[in-house]
Every structure is written in structure tokens, then in C-alpha cells.
CSV table of C-alpha atoms and ligand atoms in Angstrom, one decimal:
chain,number,residue,atom,x,y,z
A,182,MET,CA,16.3,-38.3,-4.0
A,183,GLN,CA,15.7,-35.5,-6.5
A,184,VAL,CA,18.9,-33.8,-7.7
A,185,ILE,CA,17.9,-30.2,-8.1
A,186,LYS,CA,20.1,-28.3,-10.4
A,187,TYR,CA,19.0,-24.9,-12.2
A,188,VAL,CA,20.8,-23.4,-15.3
A,189,PHE,CA,20.5,-19.7,-14.5
A,190,GLN,CA,20.0,-18.0,-18.6
A,191,PRO,CA,23.4,-15.5,-18.9
A,192,HIS,CA,22.6,-11.8,-21.0
A,193,GLY,CA,25.1,-12.6,-23.6
A,194,ASP,CA,26.3,-10.6,-25.9
A,195,ASP,CA,29.8,-9.5,-27.1
A,196,ARG,CA,30.9,-8.3,-24.4
A,197,GLY,CA,30.5,-11.7,-22.6
A,198,GLN,CA,28.2,-12.2,-20.1
A,199,LEU,CA,25.9,-11.7,-16.6
A,200,ILE,CA,24.0,-14.1,-14.4
A,201,ALA,CA,21.2,-11.7,-12.4
A,202,LEU,CA,19.6,-14.3,-9.5
A,203,GLU,CA,16.7,-12.7,-8.2
A,204,GLU,CA,14.6,-13.9,-5.6
A,205,ASN,CA,11.9,-15.6,-5.6
A,206,LYS,CA,12.5,-15.9,-9.0
A,207,ASP,CA,15.8,-17.8,-10.7
A,208,ILE,CA,15.8,-18.6,-6.6
A,209,PRO,CA,13.1,-20.7,-5.1
A,210,PHE,CA,14.0,-18.1,-2.0
A,211,CYS,CA,14.4,-15.1,-0.2
A,212,ILE,CA,18.0,-14.4,0.2
A,213,LYS,CA,18.6,-13.5,3.5
A,214,ARG,CA,22.2,-14.2,3.3
A,215,VAL,CA,25.8,-15.2,0.8
A,216,TYR,CA,29.0,-16.1,1.1
A,217,TYR,CA,31.5,-17.8,-1.0
A,218,MET,CA,34.9,-19.7,-0.6
A,219,TYR,CA,37.9,-19.4,-2.1
A,220,ASP,CA,41.6,-20.4,-2.0
A,221,THR,CA,40.2,-23.6,-0.7
A,222,VAL,CA,43.4,-25.8,0.4
A,223,LYS,CA,43.4,-28.8,-1.9
A,224,GLY,CA,42.2,-32.2,-0.3
A,225,VAL,CA,40.4,-30.8,1.8
A,226,VAL,CA,36.3,-31.6,2.0
A,227,ARG,CA,34.4,-28.1,3.2
A,228,GLY,CA,30.0,-28.6,5.4
A,229,LYS,CA,29.6,-32.1,6.6
A,230,HIS,CA,26.5,-30.8,8.9
A,231,ALA,CA,22.9,-30.7,7.5
A,232,HIS,CA,20.0,-28.1,8.4
A,233,LYS,CA,17.9,-28.3,10.4
A,234,SER,CA,15.5,-25.0,7.8
A,235,LEU,CA,18.4,-23.5,5.9
A,236,GLU,CA,17.7,-23.9,2.2
A,237,GLN,CA,20.8,-22.6,-0.5
A,238,ILE,CA,21.6,-23.2,-3.4
A,239,LEU,CA,25.5,-23.6,-4.4
A,240,VAL,CA,27.0,-21.9,-7.4
A,241,CYS,CA,30.7,-22.5,-8.7
A,242,ILE,CA,31.2,-19.1,-10.1
A,243,HIS,CA,35.1,-20.1,-11.3
A,244,GLY,CA,36.4,-23.5,-11.3
A,245,SER,CA,35.4,-26.2,-9.7
A,246,CYS,CA,34.1,-28.3,-6.7
A,247,LYS,CA,32.4,-31.4,-6.2
A,248,VAL,CA,28.9,-31.6,-3.7
A,249,LEU,CA,27.7,-34.5,-1.6
A,250,LEU,CA,24.6,-35.3,-1.0
A,251,ASP,CA,23.0,-37.6,1.7
A,252,ASP,CA,19.2,-37.3,3.1
A,253,GLY,CA,20.0,-39.9,5.2
A,254,ARG,CA,18.5,-43.0,2.2
A,255,GLU,CA,20.3,-42.0,-0.8
A,256,LYS,CA,24.0,-40.9,-1.2
A,257,LYS,CA,24.2,-38.7,-4.6
A,258,VAL,CA,27.3,-37.2,-6.0
A,259,VAL,CA,27.0,-33.4,-7.7
A,260,PRO,CA,29.4,-31.7,-9.5
A,261,LEU,CA,29.6,-28.1,-10.6
A,262,GLU,CA,31.7,-26.5,-13.2
A,263,LYS,CA,29.6,-23.8,-14.3
A,264,PRO,CA,29.5,-20.3,-13.8
A,265,TYR,CA,25.9,-20.9,-15.0
A,266,GLU,CA,25.0,-23.7,-12.7
A,267,GLY,CA,23.2,-23.7,-9.2
A,268,LEU,CA,22.7,-27.0,-6.8
A,269,TYR,CA,19.9,-26.6,-4.3
A,270,ILE,CA,20.2,-27.9,-1.5
A,271,SER,CA,17.2,-28.3,1.0
A,272,ASN,CA,17.0,-28.8,4.8
A,273,ASN,CA,17.7,-31.8,5.7
A,274,MET,CA,20.1,-32.8,4.0
A,275,TRP,CA,23.7,-34.0,5.0
A,276,ARG,CA,26.3,-32.5,2.5
A,277,GLU,CA,30.3,-32.4,1.9
A,278,MET,CA,32.2,-29.9,-0.9
A,279,TYR,CA,35.4,-31.0,-1.9
A,280,ASP,CA,37.1,-31.8,-5.3
A,281,PHE,CA,38.2,-27.4,-6.0
A,282,SER,CA,39.9,-27.2,-8.1
A,283,GLU,CA,42.7,-24.3,-6.6
A,284,ASP,CA,40.9,-22.0,-8.3
A,285,ALA,CA,37.0,-22.5,-7.4
A,286,VAL,CA,34.7,-20.0,-5.7
A,287,LEU,CA,31.7,-21.7,-4.5
A,288,MET,CA,28.8,-18.7,-3.7
A,289,VAL,CA,26.3,-19.7,-1.2
A,290,LEU,CA,22.9,-18.0,-1.7
A,291,ALA,CA,21.1,-18.7,1.8
A,292,SER,CA,17.0,-18.0,2.5
A,293,ASP,CA,17.9,-17.3,5.8
A,294,TYR,CA,21.2,-15.4,8.7
A,295,TYR,CA,24.0,-17.2,9.9
A,296,ASN,CA,22.8,-19.5,12.8
A,297,GLU,CA,24.3,-21.9,14.3
A,298,ASP,CA,21.5,-24.0,16.6
A,299,ASP,CA,20.7,-24.5,12.9
A,300,TYR,CA,23.0,-27.2,12.2
A,301,ILE,CA,22.9,-30.8,13.4
A,302,ARG,CA,27.4,-31.2,12.3
A,303,ASP,CA,26.7,-35.2,14.1
A,304,TYR,CA,26.3,-37.6,11.2
A,305,ASP,CA,24.7,-39.7,13.7
A,306,GLN,CA,22.3,-37.3,15.4
A,307,PHE,CA,21.3,-36.5,11.7
A,308,LEU,CA,20.5,-40.0,10.7
A,309,SER,CA,17.9,-40.2,13.9
A,310,TYR,CA,16.9,-36.5,12.8
A,311,VAL,CA,15.7,-37.4,9.3
A,312,ASN,CA,14.2,-41.1,11.0
A,313,SER,CA,12.3,-40.1,13.5
B,559,T46,C1,26.2,-24.7,3.8
B,559,T46,C2,27.9,-25.1,3.4
B,559,T46,C3,27.4,-25.3,1.9
B,559,T46,C4,29.9,-17.3,9.8
B,559,T46,O1,30.2,-16.3,10.2
B,559,T46,N1,28.7,-17.0,8.6
B,559,T46,C5,28.4,-17.3,8.0
B,559,T46,O2,27.5,-17.0,6.9
B,559,T46,C6,29.1,-18.6,7.6
B,559,T46,C7,28.8,-19.5,6.4
B,559,T46,C8,30.6,-18.9,8.1
B,559,T46,N2,30.3,-18.2,9.2
B,559,T46,C9,31.6,-18.9,9.8
B,559,T46,C10,31.6,-20.5,10.8
B,559,T46,C11,33.1,-20.3,10.7
B,559,T46,O3,33.4,-20.3,11.8
B,559,T46,O4,32.9,-19.2,8.9
B,559,T46,C12,33.4,-20.6,9.4
B,559,T46,C13,33.2,-21.2,8.3
B,559,T46,O5,32.2,-21.9,8.1
B,559,T46,P1,31.4,-23.1,7.8
B,559,T46,O6,32.8,-24.2,9.1
B,559,T46,O7,30.2,-24.2,8.5
B,559,T46,O8,31.8,-23.3,6.5
B,559,T46,P2,31.9,-24.9,5.5
B,559,T46,O9,31.6,-24.2,4.3
B,559,T46,O10,31.8,-25.5,6.4
B,559,T46,O11,29.5,-24.6,5.2
B,559,T46,C14,29.2,-24.0,4.3
B,559,T46,C15,28.2,-22.9,5.8
B,559,T46,O12,28.5,-23.4,7.1
B,559,T46,C16,26.8,-23.9,5.4
B,559,T46,O13,26.0,-23.7,5.6
B,559,T46,O14,25.9,-25.2,3.9
B,559,T46,O15,28.7,-23.6,3.3
């Protein structure tokens, strides 16, 4: 499995840092939705699903967390701890986000609107789906 992590170019000056993300340029798809999670309860595991067609980029803009990626054959753990790094998650990829620091803010840029029908929330169903 190839892990795709983008390193965004900050526009830094003597005031600090600024990162701009443009669709189809810094982000490899049209951004239809942005959401973020914060105040994540210690020990919690979020995600635990895959998407049939959604593509996303995860950026931990504050604090840190880990992301488990699973394509049905191989699993990889990717730490997210820099506000200038973005983890690309393709469709057909099981993901779990965990080990959130208390101050973590995880922002997600998504290629489509929220659609519950795009989710595969059962792991065995995911395995059948990707192996079919
Ligand atoms: C994903 C990972 C990285 C909405 O109403 N609109 C939205 O756009 C989203 C993402 C969620 N919701 C509602 C649905 C649930 O009632 O917010 C609640 C929590 O969503 P969920 O349990 O799906 O959150 P996570 O953290 O398990 O997963 C989310 C995304 O849903 C998912 O697409 O890939 O983050």
C-alpha cells in the first residue's frame, strides 16, 4: 500500500505561517466539503469505515493523532502531527483515527457532500467489497 502524504508549502514571514489549499492544485480533487473534529475524548477511536467513492485529505491542524489505513490486504499506521502535512485517503480504504492529543483539531477536505450511502461501516462487508 502506498501512503500519500502531502507536504504543503507555508507562506511564512516574520508574522508566522499561513497555508493555502486550492482544489485541483494543492488538493487532487474538487473540494465539496470541509469538516473538522476537536475535543475528541481520550481513548476514542473514530472512523471505522470505508467509502465507496469519496476521496479525502486529512490535516491535523493542531495537536496530533494517528490514522490506521487498511486496504483489505495491508494495514499502515500514519501519524499526523504537523499542520503542513495532509494524508490522502482514497476510496475503498478502511480508516480509523485514534490516539488524539487533547488539543487535536483534525480537519478533513472531502471530494463530495455527505452521503451515508457511500459508507461501508461493516468490516466483513468491506473485505467482500474490495475483494470482489
Ligand atoms: C471519514 C472520517 C475521516 C454530518 O452530518 N456531516 C458530515 O459531513 C460528517 C462527516 C458527519 N456528519 C454527522 C454524521 C454523524 O452523526 O456527524 C456525526 C459524526 O460522523 P461520523 O461518525 O461519520 O464521524 P467519524 O469521525 O467516524 O468519520 C468522519 C467521516 O464521517 C468519514 O467520512 O472518513 O471522519
